Each structure stands twice: as structure tokens, then as C-alpha cells.
Amino acid sequence: MRKYFQFEELGTNYRREIMGGLTTFLAMAYILVVNPVTLTLQDVPDLPAALRMDYGAVFVATALSAAIGSVIMGLVARYPLSLAPGLGLNAFFAYSVILGSGIPWQHALGAVFISSIFFLILTLTGLREKLINAIPIELKYAVGAGIGLFITFIGLQSAGIIVNNDATLVGIGDLSNPNTLLAIFGIIVTVILMTRGVKGGVFYGMVITIIVGMIFNLIDVPTKVVDSVPSIAPTFGALFSSFGDSSFYTATMLGIILTFLFVDFFDNAGTLVAVANQAGFVKDNKLPRAGKALLSDSVASVSGSILGTSTVTSFVESSAGVAAGARTGFASLVTAGCFLLSLFFFPVLKVVTPEVTAPALIIVGVLMVSSLGKIDWTKFEIAVPSFLTMITMPLSYSIATGIAVGFIFYPITMIVKGKAKEIHPIMYFFFVIFLLYFIFLQ
């Protein structure tokens, strides 16, 4: 096992990998609650029964698809990167497709299935890997830093430190709120541990925050540890019924399929590059075993749609595990095992509140923006697309949109600078695709 995962070459051990895998799971565990709540549209009480998915079935599908994707990533690609149904895409699935367009959830799963099959074909042909390797190294660094800012912004929101402000879009929250104070306490503790060089400081910070939250009655102590696993029957294989319905074959469904395809491609690519950079895997602007890593989300998304959930993608929260010391796919196997165990220990997962995960996201953001130092800011033709890539992600609340803006400006500044020959032909392709993307959004 140690030889297969190259523990010695990567300077790691079982303890660090297990700690990293557990940290990643704790940082991702919220998806086991958020995804079922989102896909079943719990905040829409008068939703017709035909449009509402079964909560228990979606919970099981979420855990199983996350475990499948993480196992493939760990065993095949050997990266400390875990997967689960993606936020944003699940919101698009629920609020735009089901609620907004009144499309049956079976049709929505059918759209996810078709886009995932197309992803799988692109991966097996090696095209996805070529597209990622064509991205300039400076933009890869910018993507990593942008995602760092993005998840820090998410963490600050989850903690209640940054809130909505109608006058200025965002503003400072109520710092006297007990839950916000708990998150601030978690940030301080984690910062102290990380500054002292404690291995697994992010993980220990989350555990300490949970304990303190229970002591002050801010986190409910679980009354039950184990519960029965819900049935997945209501959603399993339900997508195939949509293929026999003529209403599935419309221009609207084609647009939905393309949206799933586009957003997942660049969200996943951005996350993969960012976490790989953080772990030090990128060599000569190439990502080893990139094809195998991309195969993981393709297979996981196909499996997830059959099980009954939205598109499965790489989770940027994996960077928390990397920060805790994870360097190999063994950590992903640990995370996958936690997702499987969560099927039985769902009551315990309620202790992983937003206030608990927020400190981890904020600290990981600090670590990820270190890639900014690798960008040559004295070259304006590089600085502009890099900066726009980085800043647009948190401001637009979208990794894909940040990448799109930066990739549009890159060929413009390089051509004007007289460096057209240095632009990879694929970047011109991205330029056209992203222009069409924004036109499509309008």
C-alpha cells in the first residue's frame, strides 16, 4: 500500500493521510445535508409532489456518488482529491430546471446523465487532458488563488462575518451573534495551531470548535448515533423513464444539458488544478495522471445520475485535507470510507455546522492564495487576465465565470503585446467558447 501510493517519495505516512482524509470529509460533510435539502426544494412548501424528489433517496445517492468518485480518484489517479454533488450545479438543477422551468426531476437527471456520458467520452479520448494542459501556467496559478478567495468568501458568509447589505452588496455581520462568535473562535484556534506548525491543525481546529459549540449549547449534542439507511428506490434508475417521453427531446433540454456540461468542465478543471498546485503536483505546467483524475468525476457523475443526484464534481474543500498533510490517493479512500459510514451515522453529522467548517475554508483560502507569488505581475499582459480570473470568482460566486473572464482577456492582451505566437491554439478555442458562454447567459 505504501509503495503503490508512493508514501516515501511524497514524504507522507498513514497518519498524515488518514488525518487529511478525515479533514476533507469534515469540510465536505455539509453536502450530505445541503444537497438533499436543495434537490428536494425544502424551502418551497407548495411544490407539486410530482416535482419533489425523495429526501432520503437523495441523501443516500449523495453519499454513494461521493464515495464512488473519491474511490476512483484515490485508487486510479492517486490524488488527495474527493468528489461529491457540486454546489451551484445542484442549485441550477433544482431552482432553474425543476422549479423555474417546471421540468420533471427525472428529465433533469436524464440531462445530467447525457452530459456525464459526453464528459466520459471526452476523457477517454484524452481531449479533456489536452485542454487543461494547454492553459498557461500563470492562469493556473490565478485559478488557484481565485478559488482560495472564493472559498474564503464562502467561509466568511457561513460564519456570519460577512452578510448581505442592500446598500453595498456585502457588509460586516453581527459579531455579537453567538454562532458567529463560535466561528471566530474556531478561526483563532486554527490560526494558532497552524502558526505553531501543528500537523492536522485544520482538523483539530474543527474538532475543538465542535466541542466548544456543544459546551455552550450552540451545537446540538446528537441524541442518536446510528440510524437506519433510507431507501434509494424512489430515485434509482428513474432517469431512464425520461428517454421514452417526447417532452425530453426539446431545445430547452439541450440548453440544460450544455449548461451542465460547460459549468462542470471548468469548475472541475479549476478545482483539480488548484488542489494539485497546492500539493505540488504540477510539473512543467503539466498535471501527471490528469486523464485518470478527470475520469473520476465522469464516472461519478454517470453513477450519481443513475443513483439520483445532480452532477458530481471535485470539491475544493479537498484543499483542507491537503493543508492537513494529505498527499496521496489514500486520503481520498479515507474520505470515501467516511461517506459510506455516514449512511449509518447521519445523526452525528449534524454537529458539522457552517460555523465549524467556516474556519477551515478561511484558513485554506490563505494557503491557496500563495500561488499569487508565482505570477509575474510586472508583465501587464499576464497581470490583467490573472487578476480578472482571480477577482471574478468570488464576486460572481462562480469558478467557471472567473475562468471565462480571464481566458477571454488572455489572448487579447497577448496579441496586443505582440506575443500571439506564444498563445496555444486551444486558448483561441476557449476565447470563442467563453464569448458564446456569456452570450448564452444573456
GROMACS .gro file of C-alpha atoms in nm:
model
  442
    1MET     CA    1   0.000   0.000   0.000
    2ARG     CA    2   0.277   0.243   0.095
    3LYS     CA    3   0.462   0.162  -0.227
    4TYR     CA    4   0.155   0.197  -0.451
    5PHE     CA    5   0.072   0.541  -0.311
    6GLN     CA    6   0.442   0.643  -0.306
    7PHE     CA    7   0.445   0.746   0.060
    8GLU     CA    8   0.825   0.777   0.077
    9GLU     CA    9   0.861   0.975  -0.247
   10LEU     CA   10   0.593   1.220  -0.134
   11GLY     CA   11   0.714   1.242   0.225
   12THR     CA   12   0.394   1.123   0.389
   13ASN     CA   13   0.267   0.844   0.613
   14TYR     CA   14  -0.056   0.673   0.717
   15ARG     CA   15  -0.121   0.917   1.000
   16ARG     CA   16  -0.099   1.223   0.775
   17GLU     CA   17  -0.311   1.062   0.505
   18ILE     CA   18  -0.581   0.950   0.749
   19MET     CA   19  -0.582   1.292   0.912
   20GLY     CA   20  -0.605   1.458   0.571
   21GLY     CA   21  -0.887   1.229   0.461
   22LEU     CA   22  -1.085   1.295   0.779
   23THR     CA   23  -1.031   1.670   0.745
   24THR     CA   24  -1.156   1.666   0.386
   25PHE     CA   25  -1.464   1.471   0.491
   26LEU     CA   26  -1.546   1.709   0.775
   27ALA     CA   27  -1.503   2.004   0.539
   28MET     CA   28  -1.734   1.835   0.285
   29ALA     CA   29  -1.983   1.672   0.521
   30TYR     CA   30  -2.228   1.961   0.486
   31ILE     CA   31  -2.310   1.840   0.133
   32LEU     CA   32  -2.486   1.537   0.285
   33VAL     CA   33  -2.741   1.777   0.430
   34VAL     CA   34  -2.733   2.064   0.181
   35ASN     CA   35  -2.769   1.852  -0.134
   36PRO     CA   36  -3.088   1.669  -0.027
   37VAL     CA   37  -3.238   1.994   0.103
   38THR     CA   38  -3.158   2.168  -0.227
   39LEU     CA   39  -3.265   1.897  -0.470
   40THR     CA   40  -3.590   1.831  -0.285
   41LEU     CA   41  -3.664   2.207  -0.268
   42GLN     CA   42  -3.743   2.200   0.102
   43ASP     CA   43  -3.787   2.578   0.105
   44VAL     CA   44  -4.077   2.553  -0.143
   45PRO     CA   45  -4.364   2.410   0.065
   46ASP     CA   46  -4.630   2.426  -0.209
   47LEU     CA   47  -4.424   2.243  -0.473
   48PRO     CA   48  -4.630   1.981  -0.666
   49ALA     CA   49  -4.550   1.630  -0.548
   50ALA     CA   50  -4.450   1.523  -0.900
   51LEU     CA   51  -4.163   1.774  -0.896
   52ARG     CA   52  -4.028   1.686  -0.550
   53MET     CA   53  -3.758   1.422  -0.512
   54ASP     CA   54  -3.747   1.186  -0.214
   55TYR     CA   55  -3.523   1.331   0.059
   56GLY     CA   56  -3.394   1.000   0.195
   57ALA     CA   57  -3.315   0.864  -0.151
   58VAL     CA   58  -3.123   1.179  -0.246
   59PHE     CA   59  -2.925   1.158   0.080
   60VAL     CA   60  -2.818   0.801   0.000
   61ALA     CA   61  -2.740   0.893  -0.363
   62THR     CA   62  -2.526   1.184  -0.240
   63ALA     CA   63  -2.320   0.967  -0.005
   64LEU     CA   64  -2.278   0.681  -0.255
   65SER     CA   65  -2.182   0.902  -0.550
   66ALA     CA   66  -1.929   1.087  -0.332
   67ALA     CA   67  -1.780   0.756  -0.220
   68ILE     CA   68  -1.764   0.619  -0.577
   69GLY     CA   69  -1.593   0.929  -0.713
   70SER     CA   70  -1.348   0.951  -0.424
   71VAL     CA   71  -1.254   0.581  -0.451
   72ILE     CA   72  -1.180   0.612  -0.823
   73MET     CA   73  -0.982   0.931  -0.763
   74GLY     CA   74  -0.784   0.766  -0.485
   75LEU     CA   75  -0.714   0.429  -0.648
   76VAL     CA   76  -0.676   0.527  -1.013
   77ALA     CA   77  -0.548   0.888  -1.011
   78ARG     CA   78  -0.390   0.862  -0.663
   79TYR     CA   79  -0.471   1.224  -0.581
   80PRO     CA   80  -0.589   1.351  -0.237
   81LEU     CA   81  -0.898   1.494  -0.404
   82SER     CA   82  -1.253   1.395  -0.316
   83LEU     CA   83  -1.578   1.437  -0.505
   84ALA     CA   84  -1.947   1.493  -0.432
   85PRO     CA   85  -2.252   1.650  -0.598
   86GLY     CA   86  -2.147   2.007  -0.669
   87LEU     CA   87  -2.299   2.319  -0.518
   88GLY     CA   88  -2.417   2.561  -0.781
   89LEU     CA   89  -2.494   2.281  -1.023
   90ASN     CA   90  -2.737   2.130  -0.773
   91ALA     CA   91  -2.898   2.474  -0.732
   92PHE     CA   92  -2.927   2.504  -1.111
   93PHE     CA   93  -3.077   2.154  -1.117
   94ALA     CA   94  -3.338   2.238  -0.852
   95TYR     CA   95  -3.424   2.606  -0.893
   96SER     CA   96  -3.370   2.665  -1.266
   97VAL     CA   97  -3.462   2.330  -1.417
   98ILE     CA   98  -3.727   2.186  -1.183
   99LEU     CA   99  -3.876   2.495  -1.018
  100GLY     CA  100  -3.809   2.757  -1.286
  101SER     CA  101  -3.892   2.551  -1.595
  102GLY     CA  102  -4.132   2.303  -1.436
  103ILE     CA  103  -3.932   2.014  -1.580
  104PRO     CA  104  -3.972   1.676  -1.402
  105TRP     CA  105  -3.675   1.579  -1.191
  106GLN     CA  106  -3.646   1.257  -1.391
  107HIS     CA  107  -3.576   1.469  -1.701
  108ALA     CA  108  -3.321   1.673  -1.507
  109LEU     CA  109  -3.140   1.354  -1.407
  110GLY     CA  110  -3.153   1.247  -1.772
  111ALA     CA  111  -2.977   1.571  -1.868
  112VAL     CA  112  -2.707   1.509  -1.607
  113PHE     CA  113  -2.664   1.153  -1.739
  114ILE     CA  114  -2.620   1.263  -2.102
  115SER     CA  115  -2.375   1.544  -2.014
  116SER     CA  116  -2.178   1.299  -1.798
  117ILE     CA  117  -2.161   1.041  -2.079
  118PHE     CA  118  -2.026   1.311  -2.308
  119PHE     CA  119  -1.771   1.400  -2.040
  120LEU     CA  120  -1.668   1.037  -2.021
  121ILE     CA  121  -1.613   1.022  -2.398
  122LEU     CA  122  -1.403   1.342  -2.391
  123THR     CA  123  -1.197   1.197  -2.108
  124LEU     CA  124  -1.136   0.858  -2.270
  125THR     CA  125  -1.022   1.028  -2.592
  126GLY     CA  126  -0.772   1.235  -2.394
  127LEU     CA  127  -0.922   1.563  -2.513
  128ARG     CA  128  -1.002   1.696  -2.165
  129GLU     CA  129  -0.643   1.641  -2.052
  130LYS     CA  130  -0.509   1.825  -2.359
  131LEU     CA  131  -0.741   2.117  -2.293
  132ILE     CA  132  -0.623   2.151  -1.932
  133ASN     CA  133  -0.254   2.118  -2.022
  134ALA     CA  134  -0.294   2.399  -2.280
  135ILE     CA  135  -0.379   2.652  -2.008
  136PRO     CA  136  -0.081   2.885  -1.940
  137ILE     CA  137   0.089   2.829  -1.606
  138GLU     CA  138   0.018   3.188  -1.494
  139LEU     CA  139  -0.356   3.136  -1.539
  140LYS     CA  140  -0.336   2.809  -1.349
  141TYR     CA  141  -0.180   2.995  -1.057
  142ALA     CA  142  -0.452   3.262  -1.088
  143VAL     CA  143  -0.723   2.997  -1.084
  144GLY     CA  144  -0.580   2.852  -0.763
  145ALA     CA  145  -0.563   3.193  -0.596
  146GLY     CA  146  -0.912   3.283  -0.718
  147ILE     CA  147  -1.058   2.965  -0.573
  148GLY     CA  148  -0.877   3.047  -0.249
  149LEU     CA  149  -1.050   3.386  -0.234
  150PHE     CA  150  -1.379   3.223  -0.332
  151ILE     CA  151  -1.382   2.962  -0.057
  152THR     CA  152  -1.266   3.223   0.195
  153PHE     CA  153  -1.565   3.435   0.094
  154ILE     CA  154  -1.790   3.131   0.137
  155GLY     CA  155  -1.637   3.067   0.479
  156LEU     CA  156  -1.689   3.427   0.592
  157GLN     CA  157  -2.052   3.405   0.480
  158SER     CA  158  -2.107   3.073   0.656
  159ALA     CA  159  -1.965   3.222   0.974
  160GLY     CA  160  -2.196   3.523   0.952
  161ILE     CA  161  -1.894   3.755   0.949
  162ILE     CA  162  -1.985   3.884   0.602
  163VAL     CA  163  -2.355   3.932   0.523
  164ASN     CA  164  -2.579   4.085   0.261
  165ASN     CA  165  -2.607   4.463   0.256
  166ASP     CA  166  -2.858   4.623   0.021
  167ALA     CA  167  -2.656   4.945   0.000
  168THR     CA  168  -2.309   4.798  -0.060
  169LEU     CA  169  -2.391   4.435  -0.162
  170VAL     CA  170  -2.191   4.300   0.134
  171GLY     CA  171  -2.111   4.422   0.483
  172ILE     CA  172  -1.994   4.312   0.826
  173GLY     CA  173  -2.229   4.084   1.016
  174ASP     CA  174  -2.345   4.081   1.376
  175LEU     CA  175  -2.024   3.994   1.560
  176SER     CA  176  -2.216   3.959   1.886
  177ASN     CA  177  -2.414   3.665   1.746
  178PRO     CA  178  -2.317   3.350   1.944
  179ASN     CA  179  -2.281   3.135   1.631
  180THR     CA  180  -2.061   3.395   1.465
  181LEU     CA  181  -1.852   3.417   1.779
  182LEU     CA  182  -1.811   3.037   1.770
  183ALA     CA  183  -1.682   3.061   1.412
  184ILE     CA  184  -1.442   3.341   1.510
  185PHE     CA  185  -1.320   3.126   1.800
  186GLY     CA  186  -1.261   2.843   1.551
  187ILE     CA  187  -1.063   3.074   1.324
  188ILE     CA  188  -0.841   3.192   1.610
  189VAL     CA  189  -0.777   2.837   1.735
  190THR     CA  190  -0.697   2.709   1.386
  191VAL     CA  191  -0.465   3.004   1.316
  192ILE     CA  192  -0.277   2.936   1.641
  193LEU     CA  193  -0.241   2.565   1.560
  194MET     CA  194  -0.127   2.632   1.202
  195THR     CA  195   0.115   2.906   1.312
  196ARG     CA  196   0.268   2.666   1.564
  197GLY     CA  197   0.313   2.413   1.284
  198VAL     CA  198   0.078   2.152   1.432
  199LYS     CA  199   0.022   1.877   1.176
  200GLY     CA  200  -0.350   1.846   1.109
  201GLY     CA  201  -0.414   2.187   1.263
  202VAL     CA  202  -0.721   2.242   1.045
  203PHE     CA  203  -0.873   1.912   1.159
  204TYR     CA  204  -0.800   1.971   1.528
  205GLY     CA  205  -0.942   2.322   1.496
  206MET     CA  206  -1.272   2.182   1.367
  207VAL     CA  207  -1.289   1.922   1.647
  208ILE     CA  208  -1.220   2.183   1.917
  209THR     CA  209  -1.484   2.414   1.767
  210ILE     CA  210  -1.740   2.132   1.776
  211ILE     CA  211  -1.665   2.056   2.141
  212VAL     CA  212  -1.686   2.421   2.245
  213GLY     CA  213  -2.008   2.460   2.046
  214MET     CA  214  -2.162   2.171   2.239
  215ILE     CA  215  -2.046   2.310   2.574
  216PHE     CA  216  -2.220   2.642   2.506
  217ASN     CA  217  -2.531   2.479   2.354
  218LEU     CA  218  -2.459   2.625   2.010
  219ILE     CA  219  -2.432   2.279   1.857
  220ASP     CA  220  -2.684   2.013   1.948
  221VAL     CA  221  -2.543   1.702   2.109
  222PRO     CA  222  -2.668   1.407   1.899
  223THR     CA  223  -2.941   1.211   2.075
  224LYS     CA  224  -2.886   0.916   1.845
  225VAL     CA  225  -2.564   0.784   1.692
  226VAL     CA  226  -2.685   0.524   1.443
  227ASP     CA  227  -3.000   0.526   1.231
  228SER     CA  228  -3.140   0.308   0.953
  229VAL     CA  229  -3.033   0.379   0.594
  230PRO     CA  230  -3.317   0.529   0.384
  231SER     CA  231  -3.431   0.351   0.067
  232ILE     CA  232  -3.281   0.469  -0.262
  233ALA     CA  233  -3.558   0.304  -0.466
  234PRO     CA  234  -3.753   0.628  -0.540
  235THR     CA  235  -3.465   0.776  -0.743
  236PHE     CA  236  -3.254   0.480  -0.853
  237GLY     CA  237  -3.268   0.446  -1.232
  238ALA     CA  238  -3.557   0.695  -1.253
  239LEU     CA  239  -3.378   0.894  -1.525
  240PHE     CA  240  -3.429   0.622  -1.785
  241SER     CA  241  -3.804   0.686  -1.786
  242SER     CA  242  -3.737   1.029  -1.937
  243PHE     CA  243  -3.590   0.881  -2.255
  244GLY     CA  244  -3.928   0.742  -2.354
  245ASP     CA  245  -4.101   1.079  -2.312
  246SER     CA  246  -4.115   1.303  -2.620
  247SER     CA  247  -4.109   1.615  -2.398
  248PHE     CA  248  -3.748   1.531  -2.314
  249TYR     CA  249  -3.632   1.599  -2.670
  250THR     CA  250  -3.663   1.979  -2.682
  251ALA     CA  251  -3.435   2.279  -2.734
  252THR     CA  252  -3.481   2.365  -2.366
  253MET     CA  253  -3.341   2.031  -2.258
  254LEU     CA  254  -3.050   2.071  -2.498
  255GLY     CA  255  -2.964   2.403  -2.335
  256ILE     CA  256  -2.983   2.241  -1.991
  257ILE     CA  257  -2.751   1.959  -2.099
  258LEU     CA  258  -2.497   2.206  -2.241
  259THR     CA  259  -2.509   2.413  -1.921
  260PHE     CA  260  -2.435   2.108  -1.707
  261LEU     CA  261  -2.154   2.015  -1.946
  262PHE     CA  262  -1.991   2.358  -1.961
  263VAL     CA  263  -2.004   2.457  -1.595
  264ASP     CA  264  -1.889   2.118  -1.468
  265PHE     CA  265  -1.596   2.106  -1.711
  266PHE     CA  266  -1.443   2.431  -1.590
  267ASP     CA  267  -1.545   2.401  -1.225
  268ASN     CA  268  -1.380   2.059  -1.209
  269ALA     CA  269  -1.075   2.165  -1.411
  270GLY     CA  270  -1.023   2.470  -1.191
  271THR     CA  271  -1.053   2.272  -0.869
  272LEU     CA  272  -0.823   1.996  -0.995
  273VAL     CA  273  -0.553   2.244  -1.098
  274ALA     CA  274  -0.585   2.446  -0.775
  275VAL     CA  275  -0.557   2.149  -0.537
  276ALA     CA  276  -0.278   1.991  -0.747
  277ASN     CA  277  -0.084   2.319  -0.733
  278GLN     CA  278  -0.130   2.340  -0.358
  279ALA     CA  279   0.002   1.983  -0.316
  280GLY     CA  280   0.295   2.050  -0.551
  281PHE     CA  281   0.196   1.802  -0.822
  282VAL     CA  282   0.211   2.031  -1.126
  283LYS     CA  283   0.542   1.986  -1.310
  284ASP     CA  284   0.643   2.179  -1.624
  285ASN     CA  285   0.286   2.312  -1.649
  286LYS     CA  286   0.153   1.957  -1.675
  287LEU     CA  287  -0.052   1.758  -1.430
  288PRO     CA  288   0.057   1.393  -1.403
  289ARG     CA  289  -0.225   1.141  -1.440
  290ALA     CA  290  -0.466   1.421  -1.529
  291GLY     CA  291  -0.666   1.188  -1.754
  292LYS     CA  292  -0.719   0.944  -1.468
  293ALA     CA  293  -0.823   1.226  -1.236
  294LEU     CA  294  -1.075   1.353  -1.491
  295LEU     CA  295  -1.209   1.001  -1.536
  296SER     CA  296  -1.315   1.003  -1.171
  297ASP     CA  297  -1.570   1.285  -1.198
  298SER     CA  298  -1.702   1.148  -1.529
  299VAL     CA  299  -1.775   0.804  -1.387
  300ALA     CA  300  -1.901   0.952  -1.059
  301SER     CA  301  -2.144   1.180  -1.242
  302VAL     CA  302  -2.279   0.894  -1.453
  303SER     CA  303  -2.321   0.687  -1.137
  304GLY     CA  304  -2.471   0.977  -0.946
  305SER     CA  305  -2.737   1.044  -1.211
  306ILE     CA  306  -2.837   0.678  -1.205
  307LEU     CA  307  -2.847   0.677  -0.824
  308GLY     CA  308  -3.047   1.000  -0.817
  309THR     CA  309  -2.839   1.316  -0.771
  310SER     CA  310  -2.706   1.611  -0.969
  311THR     CA  311  -2.361   1.641  -1.128
  312VAL     CA  312  -2.071   1.509  -0.920
  313THR     CA  313  -1.752   1.714  -0.928
  314SER     CA  314  -1.419   1.760  -0.749
  315PHE     CA  315  -1.456   1.951  -0.422
  316VAL     CA  316  -1.230   2.242  -0.345
  317GLU     CA  317  -1.268   2.153   0.023
  318SER     CA  318  -1.015   1.878  -0.054
  319SER     CA  319  -0.758   2.154  -0.011
  320ALA     CA  320  -0.835   2.141   0.362
  321GLY     CA  321  -0.713   1.781   0.361
  322VAL     CA  322  -0.400   1.880   0.169
  323ALA     CA  323  -0.339   2.152   0.429
  324ALA     CA  324  -0.368   1.884   0.697
  325GLY     CA  325  -0.093   1.682   0.527
  326ALA     CA  326  -0.263   1.461   0.266
  327ARG     CA  327  -0.051   1.396  -0.043
  328THR     CA  328  -0.179   1.070  -0.191
  329GLY     CA  329  -0.496   0.894  -0.301
  330PHE     CA  330  -0.505   0.705   0.027
  331ALA     CA  331  -0.658   1.016   0.184
  332SER     CA  332  -0.937   1.002  -0.075
  333LEU     CA  333  -1.005   0.641   0.022
  334VAL     CA  334  -1.039   0.752   0.383
  335THR     CA  335  -1.284   1.023   0.280
  336ALA     CA  336  -1.481   0.770   0.072
  337GLY     CA  337  -1.500   0.538   0.371
  338CYS     CA  338  -1.636   0.824   0.583
  339PHE     CA  339  -1.909   0.890   0.325
  340LEU     CA  340  -2.011   0.525   0.334
  341LEU     CA  341  -2.017   0.523   0.715
  342SER     CA  342  -2.224   0.841   0.709
  343LEU     CA  343  -2.513   0.637   0.569
  344PHE     CA  344  -2.548   0.485   0.916
  345PHE     CA  345  -2.427   0.778   1.128
  346PHE     CA  346  -2.635   1.056   0.981
  347PRO     CA  347  -2.747   1.191   1.325
  348VAL     CA  348  -2.383   1.258   1.420
  349LEU     CA  349  -2.323   1.465   1.106
  350LYS     CA  350  -2.549   1.736   1.242
  351VAL     CA  351  -2.258   1.856   1.460
  352VAL     CA  352  -2.071   1.967   1.146
  353THR     CA  353  -2.240   2.307   1.119
  354PRO     CA  354  -2.142   2.601   0.894
  355GLU     CA  355  -1.969   2.761   1.194
  356VAL     CA  356  -1.746   2.453   1.218
  357THR     CA  357  -1.647   2.437   0.851
  358ALA     CA  358  -1.606   2.814   0.805
  359PRO     CA  359  -1.266   2.839   0.983
  360ALA     CA  360  -1.128   2.556   0.769
  361LEU     CA  361  -1.238   2.725   0.447
  362ILE     CA  362  -1.093   3.061   0.552
  363ILE     CA  363  -0.755   2.917   0.653
  364VAL     CA  364  -0.732   2.707   0.338
  365GLY     CA  365  -0.801   3.023   0.137
  366VAL     CA  366  -0.495   3.179   0.299
  367LEU     CA  367  -0.284   2.883   0.186
  368MET     CA  368  -0.418   2.882  -0.169
  369VAL     CA  369  -0.352   3.248  -0.249
  370SER     CA  370   0.019   3.182  -0.201
  371SER     CA  371   0.028   3.094  -0.572
  372LEU     CA  372  -0.003   3.468  -0.643
  373GLY     CA  373   0.367   3.498  -0.570
  374LYS     CA  374   0.443   3.278  -0.872
  375ILE     CA  375   0.277   3.518  -1.119
  376ASP     CA  376   0.495   3.781  -1.287
  377TRP     CA  377   0.289   4.090  -1.208
  378THR     CA  378   0.537   4.315  -1.387
  379LYS     CA  379   0.406   4.184  -1.720
  380PHE     CA  380   0.080   4.368  -1.773
  381GLU     CA  381  -0.035   4.122  -2.044
  382ILE     CA  382  -0.018   3.848  -1.778
  383ALA     CA  383  -0.132   4.058  -1.481
  384VAL     CA  384  -0.467   4.160  -1.636
  385PRO     CA  385  -0.611   3.814  -1.719
  386SER     CA  386  -0.464   3.669  -1.398
  387PHE     CA  387  -0.618   3.939  -1.179
  388LEU     CA  388  -0.957   3.922  -1.354
  389THR     CA  389  -0.962   3.543  -1.322
  390MET     CA  390  -0.887   3.570  -0.953
  391ILE     CA  391  -1.121   3.854  -0.856
  392THR     CA  392  -1.421   3.748  -1.064
  393MET     CA  393  -1.460   3.411  -0.891
  394PRO     CA  394  -1.572   3.543  -0.551
  395LEU     CA  395  -1.754   3.844  -0.696
  396SER     CA  396  -1.957   3.634  -0.943
  397TYR     CA  397  -1.980   3.341  -0.700
  398SER     CA  398  -1.868   3.110  -0.981
  399ILE     CA  399  -1.538   2.938  -1.058
  400ALA     CA  400  -1.642   2.887  -1.421
  401THR     CA  401  -1.726   3.257  -1.471
  402GLY     CA  402  -1.391   3.364  -1.328
  403ILE     CA  403  -1.209   3.132  -1.564
  404ALA     CA  404  -1.418   3.258  -1.856
  405VAL     CA  405  -1.334   3.625  -1.795
  406GLY     CA  406  -0.962   3.561  -1.758
  407PHE     CA  407  -0.946   3.333  -2.061
  408ILE     CA  408  -1.115   3.597  -2.278
  409PHE     CA  409  -0.865   3.867  -2.182
  410TYR     CA  410  -0.554   3.647  -2.209
  411PRO     CA  411  -0.540   3.626  -2.592
  412ILE     CA  412  -0.638   3.994  -2.620
  413THR     CA  413  -0.350   4.121  -2.405
  414MET     CA  414  -0.100   3.875  -2.551
  415ILE     CA  415  -0.185   3.968  -2.912
  416VAL     CA  416  -0.166   4.341  -2.839
  417LYS     CA  417   0.172   4.282  -2.673
  418GLY     CA  418   0.294   4.109  -2.989
  419LYS     CA  419   0.310   3.763  -2.833
  420ALA     CA  420   0.048   3.590  -3.047
  421LYS     CA  421   0.288   3.307  -3.128
  422GLU     CA  422   0.312   3.219  -2.757
  423ILE     CA  423  -0.063   3.152  -2.734
  424HIS     CA  424  -0.160   2.787  -2.757
  425PRO     CA  425  -0.420   2.733  -3.035
  426ILE     CA  426  -0.657   2.582  -2.779
  427MET     CA  427  -0.667   2.916  -2.596
  428TYR     CA  428  -0.822   3.074  -2.907
  429PHE     CA  429  -1.083   2.799  -2.893
  430PHE     CA  430  -1.151   2.885  -2.529
  431PHE     CA  431  -1.181   3.253  -2.625
  432VAL     CA  432  -1.462   3.178  -2.871
  433ILE     CA  433  -1.634   2.931  -2.641
  434PHE     CA  434  -1.637   3.175  -2.349
  435LEU     CA  435  -1.773   3.457  -2.561
  436LEU     CA  436  -2.057   3.226  -2.663
  437TYR     CA  437  -2.096   3.130  -2.298
  438PHE     CA  438  -2.167   3.489  -2.194
  439ILE     CA  439  -2.398   3.541  -2.490
  440PHE     CA  440  -2.584   3.226  -2.388
  441LEU     CA  441  -2.611   3.351  -2.029
  442GLN     CA  442  -2.782   3.667  -2.153
   0.00000   0.00000   0.00000
